[in-house]
Each structure stands twice: as C-alpha cells, then as structure tokens.
PDB file of C-alpha atoms and ligand atoms in Angstrom:
ATOM      1  CA  MET A   5     -35.695  92.075 -50.764  1.00 50.00           C
ATOM      2  CA  SER A   6     -38.698  89.750 -50.530  1.00 72.00           C
ATOM      3  CA  GLY A   7     -41.474  91.814 -51.451  1.00 94.00           C
ATOM      4  CA  ILE A   8     -42.756  95.211 -52.527  1.00 98.00           C
ATOM      5  CA  LEU A   9     -43.488  95.956 -49.125  1.00 96.00           C
ATOM      6  CA  ASP A  10     -39.961  95.876 -48.091  1.00 97.00           C
ATOM      7  CA  VAL A  11     -38.920  99.080 -50.394  1.00 98.00           C
ATOM      8  CA  LYS A  12     -38.500 101.845 -47.633  1.00 98.00           C
ATOM      9  CA  ALA A  13     -40.384 104.447 -49.767  1.00 98.00           C
ATOM     10  CA  VAL A  14     -43.418 101.984 -49.604  1.00 98.00           C
ATOM     11  CA  ARG A  15     -43.309 101.384 -46.164  1.00 98.00           C
ATOM     12  CA  ASP A  16     -42.913 105.005 -45.578  1.00 98.00           C
ATOM     13  CA  TYR A  17     -46.124 106.105 -47.659  1.00 98.00           C
ATOM     14  CA  MET A  18     -47.901 103.355 -45.762  1.00 98.00           C
ATOM     15  CA  ARG A  19     -47.059 104.536 -42.335  1.00 98.00           C
ATOM     16  CA  MET A  20     -48.032 108.463 -43.481  1.00 98.00           C
ATOM     17  CA  CYS A  21     -51.450 106.869 -44.340  1.00 98.00           C
ATOM     18  CA  ALA A  22     -51.671 105.275 -41.234  1.00 98.00           C
ATOM     19  CA  ASP A  23     -50.758 108.334 -38.819  1.00 98.00           C
ATOM     20  CA  GLY A  24     -53.094 110.465 -40.566  1.00 98.00           C
ATOM     21  CA  VAL A  25     -55.716 107.872 -39.629  1.00 98.00           C
ATOM     22  CA  GLY A  26     -54.497 108.162 -36.293  1.00 98.00           C
ATOM     23  CA  LEU A  27     -54.857 111.721 -35.819  1.00 98.00           C
ATOM     24  CA  GLY A  28     -58.340 111.519 -37.179  1.00 98.00           C
ATOM     25  CA  TRP A  29     -57.630 113.512 -40.372  1.00 98.00           C
ATOM     26  CA  HIS A  30     -59.471 110.723 -42.990  1.00 98.00           C
ATOM     27  CA  GLU A  31     -62.824 109.860 -42.193  1.00 98.00           C
ATOM     28  CA  ARG A  32     -64.239 107.128 -44.671  1.00 98.00           C
ATOM     29  CA  ASN A  33     -62.237 107.853 -47.638  1.00 98.00           C
ATOM     30  CA  GLY A  34     -61.405 111.277 -47.050  1.00 98.00           C
ATOM     31  CA  GLY A  35     -57.711 112.640 -47.939  1.00 98.00           C
ATOM     32  CA  ASN A  36     -55.173 111.331 -50.478  1.00 98.00           C
ATOM     33  CA  LEU A  37     -51.311 110.744 -50.853  1.00 98.00           C
ATOM     34  CA  THR A  38     -49.134 110.946 -53.733  1.00 98.00           C
ATOM     35  CA  TYR A  39     -45.416 110.289 -53.565  1.00 99.00           C
ATOM     36  CA  ARG A  40     -42.928 111.055 -56.777  1.00 99.00           C
ATOM     37  CA  MET A  41     -40.730 108.340 -56.990  1.00 98.00           C
ATOM     38  CA  THR A  42     -36.851 108.311 -57.405  1.00 98.00           C
ATOM     39  CA  GLU A  43     -35.025 106.455 -60.159  1.00 98.00           C
ATOM     40  CA  GLU A  44     -34.140 104.230 -57.788  1.00 98.00           C
ATOM     41  CA  GLU A  45     -36.783 103.266 -55.607  1.00 98.00           C
ATOM     42  CA  VAL A  46     -38.610 102.916 -59.370  1.00 98.00           C
ATOM     43  CA  ALA A  47     -35.778  99.728 -60.034  1.00 98.00           C
ATOM     44  CA  GLN A  48     -36.488  98.392 -56.533  1.00 98.00           C
ATOM     45  CA  CYS A  49     -40.204  98.399 -57.183  1.00 98.00           C
ATOM     46  CA  ARG A  50     -40.263  97.114 -61.115  1.00 98.00           C
ATOM     47  CA  PRO A  51     -39.844  93.284 -60.243  1.00 98.00           C
ATOM     48  CA  PHE A  52     -43.364  93.361 -58.768  1.00 98.00           C
ATOM     49  CA  PHE A  53     -45.039  95.396 -61.263  1.00 98.00           C
ATOM     50  CA  ARG A  54     -47.815  93.958 -63.310  1.00 97.00           C
ATOM     51  CA  GLU A  55     -46.825  91.818 -66.355  1.00 97.00           C
ATOM     52  CA  GLU A  56     -49.613  93.877 -67.930  1.00 96.00           C
ATOM     53  CA  PRO A  57     -49.972  97.059 -67.454  1.00 97.00           C
ATOM     54  CA  GLY A  58     -53.292  98.786 -67.353  1.00 95.00           C
ATOM     55  CA  GLU A  59     -54.917 101.099 -69.661  1.00 97.00           C
ATOM     56  CA  TRP A  60     -53.460 104.611 -70.358  1.00 98.00           C
ATOM     57  CA  THR A  61     -55.931 107.256 -69.059  1.00 97.00           C
ATOM     58  CA  ALA A  62     -55.722 110.996 -69.774  1.00 96.00           C
ATOM     59  CA  MET A  63     -55.909 113.318 -67.006  1.00 93.00           C
ATOM     60  CA  GLY A  64     -57.236 115.947 -68.971  1.00 90.00           C
ATOM     61  CA  VAL A  65     -54.059 118.181 -67.472  1.00 90.00           C
ATOM     62  CA  TRP A  66     -50.604 118.054 -68.535  1.00 94.00           C
ATOM     63  CA  ALA A  67     -47.335 118.794 -67.107  1.00 97.00           C
ATOM     64  CA  ASP A  68     -43.739 118.635 -69.232  1.00 98.00           C
ATOM     65  CA  ASN A  69     -41.896 118.323 -66.446  1.00 98.00           C
ATOM     66  CA  LEU A  70     -43.509 114.944 -65.353  1.00 98.00           C
ATOM     67  CA  LYS A  71     -43.208 113.172 -68.183  1.00 98.00           C
ATOM     68  CA  GLY A  72     -42.252 109.210 -67.565  1.00 98.00           C
ATOM     69  CA  GLU A  73     -42.283 109.906 -63.709  1.00 98.00           C
ATOM     70  CA  TYR A  74     -43.780 106.987 -61.494  1.00 99.00           C
ATOM     71  CA  PHE A  75     -46.058 108.053 -58.240  1.00 99.00           C
ATOM     72  CA  ILE A  76     -47.616 105.991 -55.440  1.00 99.00           C
ATOM     73  CA  SER A  77     -50.703 107.390 -54.888  1.00 99.00           C
ATOM     74  CA  THR A  78     -53.977 106.305 -52.717  1.00 98.00           C
ATOM     75  CA  GLY A  79     -57.214 104.955 -54.881  1.00 98.00           C
ATOM     76  CA  SER A  80     -60.220 106.968 -55.293  1.00 98.00           C
ATOM     77  CA  GLY A  81     -62.981 105.723 -52.897  1.00 98.00           C
ATOM     78  CA  LYS A  82     -60.227 103.976 -50.543  1.00 98.00           C
ATOM     79  CA  TYR A  83     -60.312 104.093 -46.923  1.00 98.00           C
ATOM     80  CA  LEU A  84     -56.619 105.258 -45.985  1.00 98.00           C
ATOM     81  CA  ARG A  85     -57.199 103.024 -42.494  1.00 98.00           C
ATOM     82  CA  ASN A  86     -57.135  99.872 -44.827  1.00 98.00           C
ATOM     83  CA  VAL A  87     -53.901 100.741 -46.559  1.00 98.00           C
ATOM     84  CA  GLU A  88     -51.878  99.170 -43.797  1.00 97.00           C
ATOM     85  CA  LEU A  89     -54.199  96.097 -43.926  1.00 97.00           C
ATOM     86  CA  GLU A  90     -54.192  95.531 -47.534  1.00 98.00           C
ATOM     87  CA  PRO A  91     -51.770  97.838 -49.468  1.00 98.00           C
ATOM     88  CA  GLN A  92     -52.230  95.943 -52.614  1.00 98.00           C
ATOM     89  CA  ASN A  93     -55.694  96.960 -53.050  1.00 98.00           C
ATOM     90  CA  ASN A  94     -55.972 100.543 -51.432  1.00 98.00           C
ATOM     91  CA  ILE A  95     -52.699 102.220 -53.027  1.00 98.00           C
ATOM     92  CA  CYS A  96     -51.183 101.835 -56.610  1.00 98.00           C
ATOM     93  CA  ILE A  97     -48.046 102.960 -58.458  1.00 98.00           C
ATOM     94  CA  VAL A  98     -49.104 104.933 -61.928  1.00 98.00           C
ATOM     95  CA  GLU A  99     -46.335 105.504 -64.460  1.00 98.00           C
ATOM     96  CA  ILE A 100     -47.041 108.954 -66.393  1.00 98.00           C
ATOM     97  CA  ASN A 101     -46.473 109.016 -70.319  1.00 98.00           C
ATOM     98  CA  GLN A 102     -44.077 110.718 -72.354  1.00 98.00           C
ATOM     99  CA  ALA A 103     -46.588 113.198 -73.435  1.00 98.00           C
ATOM    100  CA  GLY A 104     -47.133 113.888 -69.952  1.00 98.00           C
ATOM    101  CA  ASP A 105     -50.913 113.766 -69.862  1.00 97.00           C
ATOM    102  CA  SER A 106     -51.884 110.351 -68.850  1.00 98.00           C
ATOM    103  CA  TRP A 107     -51.428 107.453 -66.250  1.00 98.00           C
ATOM    104  CA  ARG A 108     -51.646 103.994 -66.177  1.00 98.00           C
ATOM    105  CA  ILE A 109     -51.649 101.538 -63.251  1.00 98.00           C
ATOM    106  CA  VAL A 110     -48.242  99.354 -62.847  1.00 98.00           C
ATOM    107  CA  TRP A 111     -48.580  97.996 -59.250  1.00 98.00           C
ATOM    108  CA  GLY A 112     -51.347  97.703 -57.063  1.00 98.00           C
ATOM    109  CA  LEU A 113     -55.412  98.142 -56.636  1.00 98.00           C
ATOM    110  CA  GLU A 114     -55.677  94.496 -57.430  1.00 98.00           C
ATOM    111  CA  SER A 115     -59.557  94.333 -56.672  1.00 97.00           C
ATOM    112  CA  GLY A 116     -60.019  97.247 -59.002  1.00 97.00           C
ATOM    113  CA  GLY A 117     -60.061 100.986 -58.782  1.00 98.00           C
ATOM    114  CA  LYS A 118     -58.282 104.028 -59.962  1.00 98.00           C
ATOM    115  CA  PRO A 119     -55.927 106.705 -58.175  1.00 98.00           C
ATOM    116  CA  THR A 120     -57.434 109.417 -56.015  1.00 98.00           C
ATOM    117  CA  SER A 121     -60.026 111.799 -57.708  1.00 96.00           C
ATOM    118  CA  GLU A 122     -57.904 114.476 -56.717  1.00 94.00           C
ATOM    119  CA  PHE A 123     -54.931 112.931 -58.814  1.00 96.00           C
ATOM    120  CA  PRO A 124     -55.305 116.166 -61.439  1.00 93.00           C
ATOM    121  CA  SER A 125     -54.388 118.720 -58.280  1.00 92.00           C
ATOM    122  CA  HIS A 126     -51.927 116.258 -56.965  1.00 97.00           C
ATOM    123  CA  PHE A 127     -49.829 116.316 -60.428  1.00 97.00           C
ATOM    124  CA  MET A 128     -50.321 119.827 -61.492  1.00 97.00           C
ATOM    125  CA  ASN A 129     -48.936 120.716 -57.870  1.00 97.00           C
ATOM    126  CA  HIS A 130     -46.426 117.987 -58.162  1.00 98.00           C
ATOM    127  CA  SER A 131     -45.202 119.892 -61.278  1.00 98.00           C
ATOM    128  CA  VAL A 132     -45.582 123.302 -59.718  1.00 98.00           C
ATOM    129  CA  ARG A 133     -43.534 122.222 -56.726  1.00 98.00           C
ATOM    130  CA  LYS A 134     -41.050 120.158 -58.577  1.00 98.00           C
ATOM    131  CA  ARG A 135     -40.220 123.525 -60.708  1.00 98.00           C
ATOM    132  CA  VAL A 136     -40.426 126.051 -57.755  1.00 97.00           C
ATOM    133  CA  THR A 137     -38.045 123.592 -55.386  1.00 97.00           C
ATOM    134  CA  GLU A 138     -35.622 122.480 -58.483  1.00 98.00           C
ATOM    135  CA  GLY A 139     -36.816 118.841 -58.125  1.00 98.00           C
ATOM    136  CA  LYS A 140     -36.646 118.627 -54.201  1.00 98.00           C
ATOM    137  CA  ASN A 141     -40.576 118.192 -53.456  1.00 98.00           C
ATOM    138  CA  ARG A 142     -42.126 114.716 -53.859  1.00 98.00           C
ATOM    139  CA  VAL A 143     -44.912 114.656 -51.600  1.00 98.00           C
ATOM    140  CA  ILE A 144     -48.344 116.213 -51.900  1.00 98.00           C
ATOM    141  CA  TYR A 145     -50.618 115.253 -48.966  1.00 98.00           C
ATOM    142  CA  HIS A 146     -54.430 116.282 -48.852  1.00 98.00           C
ATOM    143  CA  ALA A 147     -56.130 115.460 -45.565  1.00 98.00           C
ATOM    144  CA  HIS A 148     -59.616 116.920 -43.593  1.00 98.00           C
ATOM    145  CA  PRO A 149     -58.160 117.898 -40.412  1.00 98.00           C
ATOM    146  CA  PRO A 150     -61.072 118.831 -38.440  1.00 98.00           C
ATOM    147  CA  TYR A 151     -59.471 122.696 -36.926  1.00 98.00           C
ATOM    148  CA  VAL A 152     -58.346 123.517 -40.287  1.00 98.00           C
ATOM    149  CA  VAL A 153     -61.952 123.263 -41.853  1.00 98.00           C
ATOM    150  CA  ALA A 154     -63.573 124.847 -38.825  1.00 98.00           C
ATOM    151  CA  LEU A 155     -61.139 127.707 -38.993  1.00 98.00           C
ATOM    152  CA  THR A 156     -62.441 128.618 -42.543  1.00 98.00           C
ATOM    153  CA  TYR A 157     -65.889 129.485 -41.203  1.00 98.00           C
ATOM    154  CA  LEU A 158     -64.483 131.903 -38.902  1.00 96.00           C
ATOM    155  CA  LEU A 159     -61.482 133.902 -40.502  1.00 97.00           C
ATOM    156  CA  PRO A 160     -61.226 135.796 -43.977  1.00 97.00           C
ATOM    157  CA  LEU A 161     -60.508 133.724 -46.726  1.00 98.00           C
ATOM    158  CA  THR A 162     -57.312 135.223 -47.702  1.00 98.00           C
ATOM    159  CA  ALA A 163     -53.415 133.565 -46.897  1.00 98.00           C
ATOM    160  CA  GLU A 164     -52.516 136.751 -44.543  1.00 98.00           C
ATOM    161  CA  ALA A 165     -55.610 136.354 -42.560  1.00 97.00           C
ATOM    162  CA  PHE A 166     -55.287 132.593 -42.166  1.00 98.00           C
ATOM    163  CA  THR A 167     -51.211 132.496 -41.906  1.00 98.00           C
ATOM    164  CA  ARG A 168     -51.264 135.402 -39.098  1.00 98.00           C
ATOM    165  CA  VAL A 169     -53.494 133.701 -36.853  1.00 98.00           C
ATOM    166  CA  LEU A 170     -51.408 130.160 -36.982  1.00 98.00           C
ATOM    167  CA  TRP A 171     -48.299 131.896 -36.701  1.00 98.00           C
ATOM    168  CA  LYS A 172     -49.364 133.461 -33.534  1.00 98.00           C
ATOM    169  CA  SER A 173     -50.924 130.554 -32.190  1.00 98.00           C
ATOM    170  CA  GLU A 174     -48.071 128.526 -31.573  1.00 97.00           C
ATOM    171  CA  THR A 175     -44.622 130.164 -31.138  1.00 97.00           C
ATOM    172  CA  GLU A 176     -42.603 128.184 -33.819  1.00 96.00           C
ATOM    173  CA  CYS A 177     -45.507 128.217 -36.500  1.00 98.00           C
ATOM    174  CA  CYS A 178     -43.346 130.707 -38.202  1.00 98.00           C
ATOM    175  CA  VAL A 179     -40.382 128.654 -38.348  1.00 98.00           C
ATOM    176  CA  VAL A 180     -41.994 125.574 -39.880  1.00 98.00           C
ATOM    177  CA  PHE A 181     -44.027 127.712 -42.666  1.00 98.00           C
ATOM    178  CA  PRO A 182     -42.104 131.149 -42.739  1.00 98.00           C
ATOM    179  CA  GLY A 183     -43.519 131.432 -46.176  1.00 98.00           C
ATOM    180  CA  GLY A 184     -47.116 131.411 -45.138  1.00 98.00           C
ATOM    181  CA  VAL A 185     -50.087 129.437 -46.058  1.00 98.00           C
ATOM    182  CA  GLY A 186     -52.564 130.074 -49.223  1.00 98.00           C
ATOM    183  CA  VAL A 187     -55.979 129.971 -49.161  1.00 98.00           C
ATOM    184  CA  VAL A 188     -58.502 128.547 -51.885  1.00 98.00           C
ATOM    185  CA  PRO A 189     -62.128 129.037 -51.829  1.00 98.00           C
ATOM    186  CA  TRP A 190     -64.913 126.718 -51.754  1.00 98.00           C
ATOM    187  CA  MET A 191     -64.690 124.752 -54.982  1.00 97.00           C
ATOM    188  CA  VAL A 192     -66.322 121.493 -56.560  1.00 96.00           C
ATOM    189  CA  PRO A 193     -63.479 119.001 -55.410  1.00 94.00           C
ATOM    190  CA  GLY A 194     -61.565 116.777 -57.638  1.00 89.00           C
ATOM    191  CA  GLY A 195     -61.470 118.773 -60.923  1.00 85.00           C
ATOM    192  CA  ALA A 196     -59.493 120.493 -62.944  1.00 85.00           C
ATOM    193  CA  ASP A 197     -60.519 123.974 -61.358  1.00 91.00           C
ATOM    194  CA  ILE A 198     -59.805 123.450 -58.252  1.00 93.00           C
ATOM    195  CA  ALA A 199     -56.178 121.979 -59.406  1.00 92.00           C
ATOM    196  CA  GLU A 200     -55.651 125.489 -61.028  1.00 94.00           C
ATOM    197  CA  ALA A 201     -56.726 127.420 -58.202  1.00 96.00           C
ATOM    198  CA  THR A 202     -54.525 125.134 -56.050  1.00 97.00           C
ATOM    199  CA  CYS A 203     -51.688 125.552 -58.036  1.00 97.00           C
ATOM    200  CA  ALA A 204     -51.770 129.143 -57.895  1.00 97.00           C
ATOM    201  CA  GLU A 205     -51.070 129.322 -54.240  1.00 98.00           C
ATOM    202  CA  MET A 206     -48.789 126.662 -54.548  1.00 97.00           C
ATOM    203  CA  GLU A 207     -46.409 128.890 -56.593  1.00 97.00           C
ATOM    204  CA  LYS A 208     -45.808 130.958 -53.268  1.00 96.00           C
ATOM    205  CA  TYR A 209     -46.678 128.422 -50.436  1.00 98.00           C
ATOM    206  CA  ASP A 210     -46.090 124.634 -49.668  1.00 97.00           C
ATOM    207  CA  ALA A 211     -49.819 124.641 -48.024  1.00 98.00           C
ATOM    208  CA  ALA A 212     -53.304 125.694 -49.146  1.00 98.00           C
ATOM    209  CA  VAL A 213     -56.095 125.524 -47.297  1.00 98.00           C
ATOM    210  CA  TRP A 214     -59.104 124.453 -49.151  1.00 98.00           C
ATOM    211  CA  ALA A 215     -62.127 126.363 -47.396  1.00 98.00           C
ATOM    212  CA  PHE A 216     -64.876 123.772 -45.837  1.00 98.00           C
ATOM    213  CA  HIS A 217     -62.848 120.916 -46.763  1.00 98.00           C
ATOM    214  CA  GLY A 218     -59.186 120.421 -45.915  1.00 98.00           C
ATOM    215  CA  LEU A 219     -56.056 121.182 -46.435  1.00 98.00           C
ATOM    216  CA  PHE A 220     -52.978 120.231 -49.377  1.00 98.00           C
ATOM    217  CA  VAL A 221     -49.524 120.421 -48.413  1.00 98.00           C
ATOM    218  CA  SER A 222     -46.267 119.475 -49.974  1.00 98.00           C
ATOM    219  CA  GLY A 223     -42.769 118.339 -49.399  1.00 98.00           C
ATOM    220  CA  PRO A 224     -39.560 116.849 -50.124  1.00 98.00           C
ATOM    221  CA  ASP A 225     -40.040 113.805 -47.944  1.00 98.00           C
ATOM    222  CA  PHE A 226     -42.783 112.391 -46.095  1.00 98.00           C
ATOM    223  CA  ASP A 227     -41.860 113.736 -42.566  1.00 98.00           C
ATOM    224  CA  THR A 228     -41.752 117.325 -43.682  1.00 98.00           C
ATOM    225  CA  ALA A 229     -44.855 116.789 -45.683  1.00 98.00           C
ATOM    226  CA  PHE A 230     -46.633 115.557 -42.567  1.00 99.00           C
ATOM    227  CA  GLY A 231     -45.214 117.560 -40.360  1.00 98.00           C
ATOM    228  CA  LEU A 232     -46.320 120.507 -42.222  1.00 98.00           C
ATOM    229  CA  MET A 233     -49.745 119.316 -42.037  1.00 98.00           C
ATOM    230  CA  HIS A 234     -49.146 118.200 -38.197  1.00 98.00           C
ATOM    231  CA  THR A 235     -48.321 121.940 -37.536  1.00 98.00           C
ATOM    232  CA  ILE A 236     -51.191 123.572 -39.418  1.00 98.00           C
ATOM    233  CA  GLU A 237     -53.515 121.891 -37.596  1.00 99.00           C
ATOM    234  CA  LYS A 238     -52.326 122.109 -34.287  1.00 98.00           C
ATOM    235  CA  ALA A 239     -52.369 125.512 -34.452  1.00 98.00           C
ATOM    236  CA  ALA A 240     -55.323 125.635 -35.927  1.00 98.00           C
ATOM    237  CA  GLN A 241     -56.712 123.381 -33.254  1.00 98.00           C
ATOM    238  CA  ILE A 242     -55.048 125.925 -30.640  1.00 98.00           C
ATOM    239  CA  ALA A 243     -56.559 128.943 -32.428  1.00 98.00           C
ATOM    240  CA  CYS A 244     -60.400 127.321 -32.453  1.00 98.00           C
ATOM    241  CA  ILE A 245     -60.056 126.394 -28.523  1.00 97.00           C
ATOM    242  CA  THR A 246     -58.731 130.142 -27.883  1.00 97.00           C
ATOM    243  CA  LEU A 247     -61.525 131.441 -29.795  1.00 95.00           C
ATOM    244  CA  SER A 248     -64.079 129.763 -28.393  1.00 96.00           C
ATOM    245  CA  ALA A 249     -62.649 129.861 -24.825  1.00 96.00           C
ATOM    246  CA  ASN A 250     -62.720 133.526 -25.200  1.00 94.00           C
ATOM    247  CA  GLY A 251     -66.256 134.074 -26.878  1.00 93.00           C
ATOM    248  CA  GLY A 252     -64.915 134.993 -30.390  1.00 89.00           C
ATOM    249  CA  LYS A 253     -63.243 138.641 -28.514  1.00 93.00           C
ATOM    250  CA  LYS A 254     -60.038 139.933 -29.357  1.00 93.00           C
ATOM    251  CA  THR A 255     -57.546 137.970 -27.061  1.00 95.00           C
ATOM    252  CA  ARG A 256     -55.573 139.851 -23.641  1.00 96.00           C
ATOM    253  CA  GLN A 257     -52.279 139.069 -25.022  1.00 96.00           C
ATOM    254  CA  CYS A 258     -50.709 137.411 -27.877  1.00 96.00           C
ATOM    255  CA  ILE A 259     -47.354 136.754 -29.946  1.00 97.00           C
ATOM    256  CA  THR A 260     -46.827 139.928 -31.424  1.00 97.00           C
ATOM    257  CA  ASP A 261     -45.313 140.856 -34.697  1.00 97.00           C
ATOM    258  CA  ASP A 262     -42.307 141.844 -33.424  1.00 97.00           C
ATOM    259  CA  ASN A 263     -42.287 138.424 -31.412  1.00 98.00           C
ATOM    260  CA  ILE A 264     -42.195 136.820 -34.820  1.00 98.00           C
ATOM    261  CA  ARG A 265     -39.683 138.863 -36.687  1.00 97.00           C
ATOM    262  CA  ALA A 266     -37.603 137.741 -33.463  1.00 98.00           C
ATOM    263  CA  ILE A 267     -38.027 134.350 -33.842  1.00 97.00           C
ATOM    264  CA  GLY A 268     -37.482 134.386 -37.737  1.00 97.00           C
ATOM    265  CA  LYS A 269     -34.275 136.184 -36.839  1.00 97.00           C
ATOM    266  CA  GLU A 270     -32.747 133.882 -34.259  1.00 97.00           C
ATOM    267  CA  PHE A 271     -33.902 130.650 -36.323  1.00 97.00           C
ATOM    268  CA  GLY A 272     -32.575 132.231 -39.408  1.00 97.00           C
ATOM    269  CA  VAL A 273     -35.543 131.927 -41.520  1.00 97.00           C
ATOM    270  CA  THR A 274     -36.803 134.404 -44.001  1.00 97.00           C
ATOM    271  CA  LEU A 275     -40.333 135.392 -43.226  1.00 98.00           C
ATOM    272  CA  ASN A 276     -42.735 136.519 -45.774  1.00 98.00           C
ATOM    273  CA  GLU A 277     -42.966 140.092 -45.268  1.00 96.00           C
ATOM    274  CA  GLU A 278     -46.130 140.782 -47.098  1.00 97.00           C
ATOM    275  CA  ILE A 279     -48.009 139.004 -44.761  1.00 97.00           C
ATOM    276  CA  LEU A 280     -46.238 140.179 -41.426  1.00 96.00           C
ATOM    277  CA  ASN A 281     -46.737 143.979 -42.751  1.00 95.00           C
ATOM    278  CA  TYR A 282     -50.727 142.999 -43.183  1.00 96.00           C
ATOM    279  CA  ARG A 283     -53.007 144.925 -40.699  1.00 92.00           C
ATOM    280  CA  SER A 284     -56.752 144.514 -40.377  1.00 93.00           C
ATOM    281  CA  ASP A 285     -59.029 145.883 -37.328  1.00 89.00           C
ATOM    282  CA  GLU A 286     -60.597 142.079 -37.436  1.00 90.00           C
ATOM    283  CA  GLU A 287     -57.593 140.801 -36.104  1.00 92.00           C
ATOM    284  CA  LEU A 288     -58.577 138.435 -32.686  1.00 90.00           C
ATOM    285  CA  PHE A 289     -55.015 137.755 -31.872  1.00 91.00           C
TER     286      PHE A 289
HETATM  287  P1  13P B 301     -60.805 110.079 -53.107  1.00 52.23           P
HETATM  288  O1  13P B 301     -61.165 108.957 -52.243  1.00 52.23           O
HETATM  289  O2  13P B 301     -60.740 110.005 -54.293  1.00 52.23           O
HETATM  290  O3  13P B 301     -59.149 110.322 -52.932  1.00 52.23           O
HETATM  291  O4  13P B 301     -61.344 111.362 -52.387  1.00 52.23           O
HETATM  292  C1  13P B 301     -61.227 111.934 -51.143  1.00 52.23           C
HETATM  293  C2  13P B 301     -61.056 113.131 -50.630  1.00 52.23           C
HETATM  294  O5  13P B 301     -60.846 113.357 -50.073  1.00 52.23           O
HETATM  295  C3  13P B 301     -61.287 114.202 -51.972  1.00 52.23           C
HETATM  296  O6  13P B 301     -61.166 115.462 -51.840  1.00 52.23           O
HETATM  297 ZN1   ZN B 302     -61.225 115.877 -49.665  1.00 52.23          ZN
END
C-alpha cells in the first residue's frame, strides 16, 4: 500500500464524485457525498491519518448508533470536480466521538475547511438508514440533478405523485425503487430542520427529493447509491421531455398500474401498495 489513494474505498468514493460531475449534477460546490467506513477500511487508512487530529466540532445533532464511526466526506464549499485532482484538499475523513455528537478531521482538507454543510443531514440519515437496513447502508449522496428539480415545479410535492410518475416513466424504475421516493418541501439547506424532515422520509424510502433543490439517496455501496440517483434522474428526464413534448396534457398511453404489478411479480420485488393504489384526477401518465 503506497498511499491512502490506493485504498479501494477512497478510490471508489473519488470515482463516484467524478461520475456525478460528468452527468452535470454538481455545478460549482453543489452536492455532497458521505461514506461510513468499515473497520477494515479505517485500519487501511489509519497510517495516513494526521499526527494531530483537528478539534472536535459539535454537530447540533446526535446519534447513538454512530458513536466512534469514521466517514469520508466532501468538504463544504469544495467543488466535486476538483476531488479527482486534489483529493487531499477537497475531501476528508472525520471521526465521530464516543458521545455521537461531534466530529474531528483525521485526514484531508489539508488547505483548510470542514465537512459538507449538509453533514448534519447526512449524519442523521446515516443513523436512520443504518438502523432500518440493519447496518447495511453506508452511502448517503446529495446531488442537484436538473430534471428531478424541474419536476418539483410541476408535480404535487408528495411521495405518491412523484413515485407514480417516476415508476411510469421507465419500465424498470419500480424494480430499482419499489418502496418509492419521499419528498421534502422547500427548506433552508444545511440545518437541523432539513435533516429532520429528510430523516422522516428515509424511515420509509431510500431516496428523498428536496423541492427546488435536488435529491438525497442512500445505499449499501457506491454503485447502488449512484445507480439510484441515476435511475431517478433519468426517469425524471423522460417525464419532463414527455410532458414538454405533449404540452402538459394527459399522455396518449402509459405504463399502467397492472403493468407495474406484473413487473413487480416477475422481478420478485415488493411494491409499495399505498403508492400503487393512490389515485388522482391530476395524473398525466
Ligand atoms: P456544501 O458545499 O457545503 O457541501 O453544500 C453544497 C450543497 O449542495 C448544499 O445543499
Ligand atoms: Zn444542495
């Protein structure tokens, strides 16, 4: 092992940042990524940790099940497009204290800075997703994918309305997110309030749309979390193109509820019945 950048988790993390940039989801410093490291990954990275860790910083939120965990995080105000070029100045590894309420930097952000301003949201969502997935979830990813944001101006801001349009925009969407997608109304970014509202959605869903802002997703690994973001954005893109091309009218034909049930059965996934049974006269698909 010649350096921390040879640790697979760090390499995979950096690749995900670059892939999000490539798809146009990270203008300027938009978006952020956190990864809860395994003990083995922490051990691999430890030789490269600072001799003197940074100061403990209180988060204003607390999670019992994340005491002593280590996270890789993008830096606040840092551009994801620069992660590949200078990882040591744009990302960091933070350790959580034994009280579960503060972080300190043990590697990275060498030219100064702190973890993403959304760290309270990421942290609280890690706590929820770790609990509901019995420890499997490790990735929380926030991006500004344009078509998801565009849809938040058009659809009712509910999980039912969003999920049904997304499921009906591309045949295999209901296999990728059979539980549905939550929706958080517009809120000031970066604080405890948006963290709490997002957590409420993440109890049920592994993705939450932030109105007029972006999308928050979770997953057990980088591929799954990235794939979820990508699938939701692609479906939103198809929905936007279809609605625009059709002048905002009801479409001539669509994927029906029975079609979705048939896909669920064939692929062996449990679909969210509440969403499947939801009806509204406003539906255009
Ligand atoms: P950070 O630069 O602090 O990560 O903020 C970007 C962002 O997208 C906030 O929602
Ligand atoms: Zn954002």
